[in-house]
Coordinates of C-alpha atoms in Angstrom, one line a residue:
Chain A
M1 CA 0.0 -0.4 0.2
S2 CA 1.6 3.3 -0.9
A3 CA 2.4 6.1 1.4
T4 CA 1.3 8.6 -0.6
P5 CA -2.7 8.9 1.0
W6 CA -1.0 9.9 4.3
I7 CA 1.5 12.0 3.6
L8 CA -0.8 14.2 1.5
S9 CA -3.4 13.5 5.0
F10 CA -0.1 15.6 6.6
R11 CA 0.7 17.9 4.1
H12 CA -2.7 19.4 3.8
P13 CA -3.4 20.5 6.7
R14 CA 0.2 21.4 7.6
V15 CA -0.2 24.0 4.2
H16 CA -3.8 25.0 4.7
W17 CA -2.9 25.7 8.1
I18 CA -5.0 28.8 8.5
R19 CA -7.8 26.7 8.0
S20 CA -6.7 23.5 9.7
G21 CA -6.1 25.4 12.4
L22 CA -9.8 26.9 13.0
T23 CA -11.0 23.6 12.3
V24 CA -9.1 22.5 15.1
F25 CA -9.7 25.3 17.5
A26 CA -13.1 25.0 16.8
M27 CA -13.1 21.8 17.6
G28 CA -11.7 22.2 20.7
L29 CA -13.5 25.1 21.7
A30 CA -17.0 22.6 21.0
F31 CA -15.5 19.7 22.8
F32 CA -14.7 22.0 26.1
L33 CA -18.6 23.7 25.7
L34 CA -19.6 20.3 25.4
C35 CA -18.4 19.1 28.2
F36 CA -18.5 22.4 30.3
L37 CA -22.1 22.4 29.9
I38 CA -22.4 18.3 31.0
S39 CA -20.6 18.6 34.0
L40 CA -22.5 21.8 35.1
L41 CA -25.1 19.5 35.1
T42 CA -24.3 17.1 36.3
S43 CA -22.0 18.3 39.6
L44 CA -25.5 20.0 40.1
N45 CA -26.7 16.8 40.2
S46 CA -23.8 15.2 41.6
A47 CA -25.1 16.0 45.6
V48 CA -28.3 14.1 44.4
T49 CA -27.1 11.3 42.7
Q50 CA -24.3 10.8 46.0
A51 CA -26.6 11.4 48.3
S52 CA -26.4 8.6 51.2
S53 CA -29.6 6.1 51.3
A54 CA -29.0 5.9 55.2
R55 CA -29.1 9.4 55.9
L56 CA -32.8 11.5 56.4
F57 CA -32.9 15.7 56.4
M58 CA -35.6 17.2 59.0
Q59 CA -36.8 20.7 58.3
S60 CA -39.5 23.1 59.2
S61 CA -43.0 22.5 56.7
V62 CA -42.9 26.1 56.4
S63 CA -39.5 26.8 55.2
L64 CA -36.4 25.9 54.7
Y65 CA -35.9 29.6 56.7
V66 CA -37.6 28.9 59.7
D67 CA -35.3 27.3 62.3
L68 CA -36.2 24.0 64.6
P69 CA -36.3 24.3 68.4
R70 CA -33.1 23.1 69.8
G71 CA -35.4 20.1 72.1
Y72 CA -36.6 18.3 69.1
E73 CA -32.9 16.4 68.7
A74 CA -33.1 14.4 72.0
Q75 CA -36.8 13.8 70.7
I76 CA -35.6 12.1 67.5
R77 CA -32.9 9.9 69.2
G78 CA -35.8 8.3 71.3
V79 CA -37.2 7.2 67.7
D80 CA -36.9 3.6 66.8
G81 CA -34.9 2.9 63.1
V82 CA -32.6 6.2 64.3
D83 CA -29.0 5.6 65.0
D84 CA -27.6 9.4 65.3
V85 CA -29.3 12.6 64.9
T86 CA -26.9 15.9 64.6
P87 CA -28.0 19.6 63.6
F88 CA -27.1 22.3 61.1
Q89 CA -27.4 25.9 61.4
W90 CA -27.0 27.8 58.4
F91 CA -24.9 30.4 59.1
G92 CA -24.8 32.9 56.3
G93 CA -21.4 34.9 56.4
Y94 CA -18.8 35.9 54.5
Y95 CA -15.0 37.2 54.6
Q96 CA -14.3 41.1 54.4
S97 CA -16.8 41.5 52.3
P98 CA -20.2 40.3 50.7
K99 CA -18.9 39.5 47.6
N100 CA -16.4 36.5 49.4
F101 CA -19.6 34.4 50.6
F102 CA -18.6 31.2 51.5
A103 CA -21.1 28.5 53.5
Q104 CA -20.7 28.2 57.2
F105 CA -22.7 25.9 59.3
G106 CA -23.0 25.3 62.9
V107 CA -22.5 21.5 63.9
K108 CA -21.8 19.2 66.9
P109 CA -18.5 17.9 66.1
D110 CA -18.6 14.9 68.4
S111 CA -22.2 13.9 66.6
F112 CA -21.4 15.3 63.0
F113 CA -18.1 14.0 62.5
P114 CA -19.1 10.7 62.9
M115 CA -22.3 10.8 60.5
Y116 CA -20.0 12.1 57.0
E117 CA -16.3 10.2 57.9
R118 CA -17.6 8.2 55.1
E119 CA -17.7 11.5 52.8
M120 CA -15.0 13.6 54.1
A121 CA -11.7 13.1 55.4
I122 CA -9.8 15.8 57.8
V123 CA -6.2 16.2 56.1
E124 CA -4.6 18.1 58.5
G125 CA -4.9 18.6 62.0
P126 CA -2.9 21.3 64.4
G127 CA 1.1 21.4 64.2
G128 CA 0.6 20.2 60.5
V129 CA 0.0 16.8 61.9
T130 CA -1.3 14.7 58.4
G131 CA -2.7 11.1 57.6
A132 CA -4.5 9.5 60.3
A133 CA -3.8 11.5 62.9
A134 CA -5.2 14.5 61.6
G135 CA -8.9 13.5 62.4
P136 CA -7.9 12.6 66.0
A137 CA -5.5 15.4 66.1
A138 CA -8.2 18.3 64.6
L139 CA -11.1 17.2 66.6
E140 CA -9.8 17.0 70.1
A141 CA -8.5 21.1 68.7
L142 CA -11.8 21.6 68.2
R143 CA -13.3 20.3 71.2
A144 CA -10.9 22.0 73.3
D145 CA -11.1 25.9 71.5
R146 CA -15.0 26.5 71.2
R147 CA -14.3 29.4 68.0
G148 CA -12.2 26.2 66.3
C149 CA -13.4 25.0 63.1
L150 CA -12.5 22.8 60.7
I151 CA -12.8 24.1 56.5
G152 CA -12.0 22.8 53.6
A153 CA -9.3 22.2 51.7
D154 CA -10.3 24.6 48.4
L155 CA -11.9 27.3 50.4
G156 CA -8.0 27.3 52.4
R157 CA -6.0 27.4 49.1
K158 CA -8.6 30.1 47.9
Y159 CA -8.0 32.4 50.9
G160 CA -4.9 31.8 51.9
W161 CA -6.2 30.2 55.4
K162 CA -3.6 27.5 56.7
V163 CA -4.3 25.5 60.1
G164 CA -3.7 27.5 63.2
D165 CA -4.8 31.2 61.4
T166 CA -8.2 33.2 63.3
V167 CA -10.3 34.3 60.2
P168 CA -13.0 36.6 61.0
V169 CA -16.1 35.9 59.7
M170 CA -19.0 38.9 59.0
G171 CA -22.3 37.2 60.3
T172 CA -25.6 38.4 58.4
I173 CA -28.4 36.3 59.9
F174 CA -26.0 36.1 63.8
Q175 CA -25.0 39.3 64.5
L176 CA -22.7 40.4 67.2
E177 CA -23.3 42.9 69.3
G178 CA -21.3 46.2 67.7
G179 CA -21.5 44.9 64.4
A180 CA -18.0 42.6 65.1
A181 CA -16.5 39.9 63.4
W182 CA -17.1 36.7 64.2
D183 CA -13.8 34.6 64.9
F184 CA -13.1 31.4 64.1
K185 CA -10.0 29.7 64.7
V186 CA -8.7 26.7 62.1
V187 CA -7.9 24.2 63.4
G188 CA -8.3 21.4 60.6
L189 CA -8.6 20.8 57.0
Y190 CA -10.7 18.0 55.1
E191 CA -11.3 17.0 51.7
P192 CA -14.3 15.7 50.2
L193 CA -14.7 12.1 50.2
K194 CA -18.4 12.5 48.1
S195 CA -19.9 14.8 46.2
N196 CA -22.8 15.7 48.7
V197 CA -19.6 17.4 50.3
D198 CA -18.4 20.3 49.1
G199 CA -14.3 21.5 49.6
M200 CA -15.2 24.9 50.3
T201 CA -17.7 24.9 53.8
M202 CA -16.5 26.1 57.5
W203 CA -18.0 23.7 60.0
F204 CA -17.6 25.5 63.1
R205 CA -18.8 24.8 66.5
Q206 CA -22.5 25.6 66.9
D207 CA -22.2 26.3 71.1
Y208 CA -20.1 29.0 70.3
L209 CA -23.3 30.5 69.0
L210 CA -26.1 29.4 71.3
E211 CA -23.8 30.5 73.8
S212 CA -23.3 33.6 72.4
L213 CA -27.5 33.7 71.9
D214 CA -27.8 32.9 75.2
A215 CA -25.3 35.1 76.7
G216 CA -27.1 38.1 75.1
L217 CA -23.9 39.1 72.6
A218 CA -25.1 38.3 69.6
S219 CA -28.6 38.6 68.0
G220 CA -30.4 35.8 66.0
P221 CA -32.5 33.6 65.4
D222 CA -32.6 30.5 67.8
G223 CA -32.6 26.7 67.2
C224 CA -31.4 25.2 64.5
G225 CA -32.2 25.3 60.7
A226 CA -32.2 21.0 60.0
Y227 CA -31.0 18.0 61.3
A228 CA -29.7 15.3 59.4
I229 CA -30.9 11.3 60.5
N230 CA -28.7 8.6 60.0
L231 CA -30.6 5.8 59.9
E232 CA -29.8 2.3 62.1
P233 CA -29.0 -1.0 59.5
G234 CA -31.8 -2.0 58.1
A235 CA -34.4 0.7 59.0
D236 CA -37.6 1.2 56.9
S237 CA -37.2 4.9 55.6
A238 CA -40.6 5.1 54.8
A239 CA -41.7 4.8 58.6
V240 CA -39.1 6.6 60.7
I241 CA -40.1 9.8 58.1
A242 CA -43.6 9.1 59.1
A243 CA -43.0 8.6 62.9
V244 CA -40.0 11.9 63.5
D245 CA -42.7 14.2 61.6
G246 CA -45.6 12.5 63.7
L247 CA -43.6 13.7 66.9
F248 CA -44.0 17.0 66.3
T249 CA -47.6 17.0 64.5
N250 CA -49.1 19.4 66.9
G251 CA -46.2 21.8 67.2
P252 CA -44.6 23.7 68.8
Q253 CA -42.7 23.6 64.6
R254 CA -44.4 20.8 62.1
T255 CA -41.3 19.4 60.1
T256 CA -40.8 17.7 56.7
T257 CA -38.7 14.9 56.7
T258 CA -36.5 13.5 53.5
T259 CA -34.7 11.4 52.1
E260 CA -30.8 13.2 51.8
G261 CA -31.0 12.8 47.6
A262 CA -34.2 14.5 48.3
F263 CA -33.9 17.2 50.3
Q264 CA -30.4 18.1 48.3
A265 CA -32.5 17.8 44.8
G266 CA -34.7 20.7 46.9
F267 CA -31.6 22.5 46.1
V268 CA -31.1 22.1 42.5
S269 CA -34.9 22.7 41.8
M270 CA -34.3 26.4 43.7
M271 CA -32.8 26.9 39.7
G272 CA -36.0 25.9 38.2
N273 CA -35.3 25.8 34.4
V274 CA -31.7 27.6 34.8
P275 CA -29.9 24.5 34.0
M276 CA -32.4 23.5 31.1
F277 CA -32.0 26.7 29.6
V278 CA -28.1 26.8 29.8
A279 CA -28.4 23.6 28.6
M280 CA -30.3 24.2 25.1
I281 CA -28.2 27.1 24.7
G282 CA -25.3 25.6 25.1
G283 CA -26.4 22.6 23.4
A284 CA -27.4 24.8 20.2
I285 CA -24.2 26.5 19.8
V286 CA -22.5 23.4 20.1
V287 CA -24.2 21.9 17.4
A288 CA -23.5 24.9 15.3
V289 CA -20.3 24.9 15.9
F290 CA -20.0 21.3 14.7
F291 CA -21.4 22.2 11.3
A292 CA -19.3 24.4 10.9
V293 CA -15.9 21.9 10.9
I294 CA -18.2 19.7 8.8
N295 CA -18.2 22.2 6.6
A296 CA -15.1 23.2 6.5
L297 CA -13.6 20.0 6.3
L298 CA -16.1 19.4 3.2
L299 CA -14.9 22.3 1.4
A300 CA -11.3 21.1 2.5
G301 CA -12.1 17.7 0.1
R302 CA -13.6 20.4 -2.3
Q303 CA -9.9 21.6 -2.5
R304 CA -9.0 18.5 -3.4
V305 CA -11.1 17.7 -7.0
A306 CA -8.1 18.8 -9.1
E307 CA -5.8 16.7 -6.7
T308 CA -8.1 13.5 -7.3
G309 CA -7.8 13.7 -10.7
I310 CA -4.7 13.6 -11.1
L311 CA -4.3 10.6 -8.8
K312 CA -6.2 8.4 -10.5
A313 CA -4.9 9.3 -14.0
L314 CA -1.9 8.1 -12.2
G315 CA -2.6 5.3 -11.2
F316 CA -3.8 5.6 -7.6
S317 CA -7.2 3.5 -6.4
D318 CA -10.7 5.0 -4.9
G319 CA -9.6 3.5 -1.7
A320 CA -6.5 5.5 -1.4
I321 CA -7.9 8.8 -2.5
A322 CA -10.8 8.3 0.1
R323 CA -7.6 6.9 2.6
S324 CA -6.4 10.8 2.1
M325 CA -9.3 12.5 3.0
L326 CA -9.8 10.1 6.0
G327 CA -6.5 10.3 6.7
E328 CA -6.6 14.5 6.9
A329 CA -10.0 14.4 8.9
A330 CA -8.5 11.7 11.4
L331 CA -5.9 13.7 12.2
L332 CA -8.0 17.2 12.7
T333 CA -10.2 15.5 14.7
A334 CA -7.2 13.9 16.9
L335 CA -5.9 17.4 17.4
G336 CA -9.0 18.9 18.2
V337 CA -9.8 16.1 21.0
A338 CA -5.8 16.6 22.0
L339 CA -7.2 20.9 22.2
G340 CA -10.5 19.9 23.7
V341 CA -9.5 17.7 26.4
G342 CA -6.2 19.9 27.3
L343 CA -8.6 23.2 27.3
T344 CA -11.3 21.3 29.4
K345 CA -9.0 19.4 32.1
G346 CA -6.7 22.8 32.3
M347 CA -9.7 25.1 33.1
E348 CA -11.8 22.7 35.5
T349 CA -9.8 23.9 38.3
G350 CA -10.6 27.4 37.8
I351 CA -14.0 27.0 36.9
R352 CA -14.8 25.4 39.8
G353 CA -12.8 28.5 42.1
S354 CA -15.0 30.7 39.7
L355 CA -18.4 29.0 40.2
G356 CA -17.4 29.4 44.0
T357 CA -20.0 28.3 46.7
M358 CA -23.0 28.0 43.4
I359 CA -21.4 24.9 42.6
P360 CA -19.0 23.6 44.8
N361 CA -18.2 20.2 43.3
F362 CA -18.1 20.6 39.8
A363 CA -15.8 18.5 38.0
V364 CA -15.4 16.8 34.5
A365 CA -16.1 13.2 35.0
D366 CA -14.4 10.5 32.4
Q367 CA -17.4 9.1 31.6
T368 CA -18.4 13.3 29.9
L369 CA -14.6 13.9 28.4
L370 CA -15.4 10.0 26.5
L371 CA -18.7 11.7 25.7
G372 CA -16.8 14.4 24.6
V373 CA -14.5 12.2 22.6
G374 CA -17.0 10.1 21.1
S375 CA -19.1 13.8 19.9
L376 CA -16.0 14.5 18.0
L377 CA -15.1 11.8 16.7
V378 CA -18.6 10.9 15.1
V379 CA -18.2 14.6 14.0
G380 CA -14.4 13.7 12.3
A381 CA -16.3 10.5 10.9
V382 CA -19.1 11.9 9.7
S383 CA -16.7 14.9 7.8
G384 CA -14.4 13.1 6.3
L385 CA -16.8 10.3 5.2
A386 CA -18.7 13.0 2.7
P387 CA -15.9 14.2 1.2
A388 CA -13.5 11.1 1.2
V389 CA -16.6 8.8 -0.3
L390 CA -17.9 11.8 -2.9
L391 CA -14.0 12.2 -3.9
A392 CA -13.2 8.6 -4.1
R393 CA -16.2 7.8 -6.6
L394 CA -15.8 10.7 -8.9
R395 CA -14.7 9.9 -12.2
P396 CA -11.2 11.1 -13.2
T397 CA -12.5 13.0 -15.9
Q398 CA -14.5 14.9 -13.7
A399 CA -12.3 15.3 -11.8
L400 CA -10.0 16.6 -14.1
R401 CA -12.4 18.8 -15.3
N402 CA -12.5 20.0 -11.5
E403 CA -16.6 19.1 -12.0
G404 CA -16.6 17.4 -8.4
Chain B
M1 CA 5.1 -2.8 -36.7
A2 CA 2.8 -3.4 -33.8
A3 CA 0.0 -0.9 -33.1
Q4 CA 0.4 0.2 -29.4
I5 CA -3.2 2.1 -29.4
E6 CA -5.8 0.5 -31.6
F7 CA -9.4 2.1 -31.4
K8 CA -11.8 -0.3 -32.5
K9 CA -15.0 1.1 -34.0
V10 CA -15.4 3.0 -30.9
S11 CA -18.4 5.1 -29.9
K12 CA -18.5 8.0 -27.4
I13 CA -21.9 9.6 -26.2
Y14 CA -22.2 12.2 -23.8
V15 CA -25.5 13.7 -22.6
R16 CA -26.0 16.9 -22.3
G17 CA -29.1 18.6 -20.8
G18 CA -31.1 15.9 -22.7
E19 CA -29.7 16.2 -25.7
K20 CA -27.3 13.0 -27.4
L21 CA -24.0 14.6 -28.3
I22 CA -22.0 11.9 -30.2
V23 CA -18.7 12.8 -29.5
L24 CA -16.4 10.4 -31.2
D25 CA -18.4 7.9 -33.9
A26 CA -17.3 4.8 -35.0
M27 CA -14.0 5.6 -34.8
D28 CA -11.0 3.1 -36.4
F29 CA -7.5 4.0 -35.9
S30 CA -4.2 3.5 -34.5
V31 CA -1.0 4.5 -33.3
A32 CA 2.4 2.3 -34.0
S33 CA 4.8 1.7 -31.4
G34 CA 6.9 4.7 -31.3
E35 CA 5.0 7.5 -33.2
F36 CA 4.5 10.4 -32.1
I37 CA 0.9 11.4 -33.9
A38 CA -0.7 15.0 -33.0
L39 CA -4.4 14.7 -33.1
M40 CA -6.1 18.7 -34.4
G41 CA -9.4 19.6 -34.7
P42 CA -12.1 22.0 -33.5
S43 CA -13.3 22.2 -29.5
G44 CA -15.6 19.3 -29.3
S45 CA -13.8 17.3 -32.1
G46 CA -13.2 14.8 -29.3
K47 CA -9.5 15.2 -29.3
S48 CA -9.4 14.8 -25.5
T49 CA -12.2 12.0 -25.5
I50 CA -9.4 9.8 -27.4
L51 CA -6.9 10.6 -25.0
N52 CA -9.1 9.5 -21.9
L53 CA -10.7 6.6 -23.8
A54 CA -6.5 6.0 -24.6
G55 CA -5.8 6.6 -20.9
G56 CA -8.4 4.6 -18.9
L57 CA -9.8 7.4 -18.0
D58 CA -13.1 7.3 -19.6
V59 CA -14.9 4.2 -21.0
P60 CA -16.3 4.3 -24.6
D61 CA -20.3 3.5 -25.3
Q62 CA -19.5 1.5 -28.3
G63 CA -16.0 -0.3 -29.3
E64 CA -12.8 -1.7 -28.0
V65 CA -9.9 0.3 -27.5
H66 CA -6.7 -1.6 -27.1
V67 CA -3.3 0.3 -25.7
A68 CA 0.6 -2.0 -25.0
G69 CA -1.6 -5.0 -25.6
T70 CA -4.2 -4.8 -23.7
R71 CA -8.1 -4.5 -23.5
V72 CA -8.5 -1.0 -22.0
D73 CA -11.7 -0.6 -22.0
A74 CA -13.0 -3.8 -20.2
L75 CA -10.6 -3.0 -17.2
R76 CA -12.6 -2.2 -14.2
G77 CA -11.5 0.0 -10.7
S78 CA -8.2 -1.1 -9.5
A79 CA -6.9 -3.6 -12.7
L80 CA -7.2 0.0 -14.6
A81 CA -6.1 1.9 -12.0
A82 CA -2.5 -0.4 -11.9
W83 CA -2.5 -0.9 -15.6
R84 CA -2.7 2.9 -15.8
S85 CA 0.7 3.5 -13.7
R86 CA 2.9 0.9 -15.5
H87 CA 1.8 2.0 -19.1
V88 CA 0.8 5.5 -19.8
G89 CA 2.2 9.0 -18.6
F90 CA -0.1 11.9 -18.6
V91 CA 0.9 15.1 -19.6
F92 CA -2.2 17.6 -19.0
Q93 CA -2.8 21.3 -20.6
S94 CA -2.5 23.1 -17.0
F95 CA 0.5 20.9 -15.6
N96 CA -1.7 19.7 -13.0
L97 CA 0.6 19.0 -10.0
V98 CA -0.2 18.5 -7.0
P99 CA 0.4 21.6 -5.0
V100 CA 1.3 21.0 -1.9
L101 CA 4.0 18.5 -3.1
T102 CA 7.4 19.4 -3.9
A103 CA 8.6 18.9 -7.7
L104 CA 10.3 15.7 -6.7
E105 CA 7.6 14.5 -3.9
N106 CA 5.1 15.2 -7.8
V107 CA 7.6 13.5 -9.9
M108 CA 7.5 10.4 -7.6
L109 CA 3.9 10.2 -7.2
P110 CA 3.6 7.5 -9.4
L111 CA 6.9 5.2 -8.3
N112 CA 5.2 5.1 -5.1
L113 CA 2.8 2.9 -6.8
Q114 CA 6.0 0.3 -8.0
P115 CA 7.3 -2.3 -6.1
L116 CA 10.2 0.0 -5.4
S117 CA 12.5 1.0 -2.5
K118 CA 12.3 4.4 -1.2
A119 CA 16.4 5.1 -2.4
Q120 CA 14.8 3.9 -5.9
R121 CA 11.9 5.6 -6.5
R122 CA 14.3 8.8 -5.6
Q123 CA 17.1 8.1 -7.8
Q124 CA 14.7 7.8 -10.7
A125 CA 12.7 10.8 -10.0
E126 CA 15.8 12.3 -9.4
Y127 CA 16.5 11.3 -12.9
A128 CA 13.4 11.8 -14.9
L129 CA 14.0 15.2 -13.6
E130 CA 17.4 15.7 -15.1
I131 CA 15.8 14.5 -18.2
V132 CA 13.6 17.9 -18.1
G133 CA 17.0 20.1 -17.1
L134 CA 15.1 21.3 -13.5
Q135 CA 17.1 19.1 -10.9
D136 CA 17.7 21.6 -9.5
R137 CA 14.8 23.0 -8.7
M138 CA 13.3 19.4 -7.6
H139 CA 12.2 20.8 -4.1
H140 CA 10.5 24.3 -5.1
R141 CA 6.8 24.3 -4.6
P142 CA 5.0 24.2 -8.3
R143 CA 3.8 27.9 -7.0
Q144 CA 7.6 28.6 -6.6
L145 CA 7.7 27.5 -10.5
S146 CA 7.0 29.2 -13.7
G147 CA 4.2 27.9 -16.0
G148 CA 7.4 26.4 -18.4
Q149 CA 8.9 24.1 -15.7
E150 CA 5.6 23.8 -14.2
Q151 CA 4.8 21.7 -17.4
R152 CA 8.5 20.2 -17.2
V153 CA 7.8 18.5 -13.7
A154 CA 4.5 17.4 -15.2
I155 CA 6.6 15.8 -18.4
A156 CA 8.8 14.1 -15.8
R157 CA 6.4 13.3 -13.6
A158 CA 4.8 11.1 -16.8
L159 CA 8.3 9.3 -17.7
A160 CA 9.5 8.6 -13.9
T161 CA 7.8 5.2 -13.8
D162 CA 9.2 4.7 -17.8
P163 CA 6.0 4.1 -19.3
D164 CA 5.3 3.6 -23.2
I165 CA 2.9 6.0 -24.5
L166 CA 2.5 9.6 -23.4
L167 CA -0.8 10.9 -23.8
A168 CA -0.5 15.1 -23.7
D169 CA -3.4 17.1 -24.1
E170 CA -2.8 20.5 -25.3
P171 CA 0.8 20.5 -23.2
T172 CA 1.7 23.8 -24.3
G173 CA -1.7 25.3 -24.4
D174 CA -0.4 27.1 -21.1
L175 CA 2.7 28.3 -22.0
D176 CA 4.2 31.7 -23.6
R177 CA 5.9 30.6 -27.5
A178 CA 9.4 30.1 -25.5
S179 CA 8.1 27.8 -22.8
A180 CA 6.1 25.6 -25.2
D181 CA 9.0 25.0 -27.8
A182 CA 11.5 24.3 -25.2
V183 CA 8.2 21.5 -23.7
M184 CA 7.7 20.8 -28.0
E185 CA 11.6 20.3 -28.3
L186 CA 11.5 17.9 -24.4
M187 CA 8.9 16.0 -26.3
R188 CA 10.2 15.1 -29.8
R189 CA 13.4 14.1 -27.8
L190 CA 11.5 11.7 -26.0
N191 CA 9.8 10.6 -29.4
E192 CA 13.5 10.5 -30.8
E193 CA 15.6 9.4 -28.0
M194 CA 13.9 7.3 -25.7
K195 CA 11.1 5.9 -28.3
K196 CA 8.6 7.0 -26.3
T197 CA 5.1 6.8 -28.2
I198 CA 3.3 9.7 -28.0
L199 CA -0.7 10.9 -28.3
M200 CA -0.9 14.6 -28.2
V201 CA -3.9 16.8 -28.3
T202 CA -2.8 20.3 -29.3
H203 CA -4.7 23.9 -31.1
D204 CA -1.1 24.7 -31.6
L205 CA 0.1 24.0 -35.4
A206 CA 3.8 24.9 -34.3
A207 CA 3.4 22.1 -31.7
A208 CA 1.8 19.8 -33.8
G209 CA 4.9 20.2 -36.3
K210 CA 7.3 18.5 -33.8
A211 CA 4.8 15.5 -34.0
G212 CA 5.6 13.1 -37.0
K213 CA 2.3 12.9 -38.0
T214 CA -1.1 14.8 -37.7
M215 CA -4.1 13.5 -37.4
R216 CA -7.7 15.2 -37.9
L217 CA -10.8 15.7 -36.1
D218 CA -14.1 16.9 -36.8
K219 CA -17.8 16.2 -35.0
G220 CA -15.9 12.8 -34.2
V221 CA -15.2 11.5 -37.4
L222 CA -11.4 11.4 -38.5
V223 CA -11.3 13.9 -41.1
E224 CA -7.4 13.4 -42.2
A225 CA -5.7 10.4 -40.7
L226 CA -1.7 10.5 -40.5
R227 CA -0.8 13.0 -42.4
E228 CA 3.3 13.4 -42.1
A229 CA 4.1 16.7 -40.6
A230 CA 5.2 19.4 -42.6
V231 CA 7.9 20.6 -40.2
R232 CA 10.1 19.0 -37.5

């Protein structure tokens, strides 16, 4: 088999480098857009899909913004099928400026961290302790210091916070007397192990908040926003939900309990049809770019008509003509895929940072990359096959008269 | 002398806009080995069609085309392509070099279909360029060559595989007088010194004068067969 078709496959893109470069760029951009949009949707849903099936969330039947009484915790703990309970208190503060917003939750360390030990790992404790010793050391420090907190490693990287630093956070819901900032001392860093926990959150001791309220040093609602309830192995979640909600049917605050997945899905649904809208617009852009790529390769084929006549007159077979065109399409597709993967993976961290707390778990999954590769391969195959077949079928005399 | 090219009752009909156009009408002629024939006639008389049929680029609607001992009109697909690569060299009016390849690479194109080593292919291509006097331009791309040089590269490419027959379609049509004379002198040498059988379509009387014989066509019929050229 002659190497001529392959030589031409490489030579044409090199000689027509502007057209080839723009085609590769369009392919890479389409790949990036496709992966970015899919990742946006999958990341939004990841907290739902990764949610624990053995965990329930209880909130006020009125709204998540209405707090539940502190005393509910002990009553929930007494229900059959309940393994453990931990309160979550949304703090809603910011660092230095409202634009530096991130999530902060008041929790009870002795129930919260054991409940989430499979979903987050404490990677650094006081004194630079890492590895298996980091968790116990950080929790010990948290117990010892009422102002202690654990922060996500991503959050620490974003603001340059390290273990041992004191972080001032301005309260919005909970405000200290005189409008002062709340001081939290970083005693450990954690990394999420699952996407239902993000790496941009601060977990602090709820009693710091409650005692400040009780002492009249701060103002804000009393109680907690939600309770996380872990089920005993084999417990019937529907029965537990009915039982715990039944406890508070007559108040003082009626409750709605759901699985963790349903609870997370509620947050996603707050965005309404925005994800679908974004996906549709993005999808249209991607399709338009793909058509542009197909058009560029058809044009490349059109420019080869006279050359096809020459090659056929010299004795090159129809198959050799087709291979030459397919080779060019394959080369451009491979470069487009490489550029697309590079752009997507290279910008993943930057995008996650810019999305901040909106979609803290933004990540491009391997399946998404494979889908992008598959899509470009289809585009490359279609856009290469069409001119390849047309050129191969041309009679030499037609091609020499440039009637392709 | 044995016939290198023989047309037996060859007809070719094109249908354009629903109308039948008889381009060749039961044509009979033969060209002996080593002859240099100029095909002349007005546009649409069927000159280029004869070349295309002789080179297996087109197939007749009726009749038989025998070239270099093979019935070409019976060949199809890869067998026809392989036959073309061994027996026929083409020279076209508009030079028709592959623009993304250098002169040397263009000349090596037909050699790439032969069972030769890379060194042999290069050696033969360089020799063909030497014959046409362009060994010093072998690494130039077509757009870096003059029209006359491009046509000489095309002739070198046609010669590279040492085919029995050269088919030239208006080889001087796009050239100035000096370049055309140089190309025709080259064609004459190929015929006389290398004994190539040449069938050339031309409108140029001076070019036809370099051929040994002239055939005139009109409306698909030979009106003047194999007249000895007046000037050589």
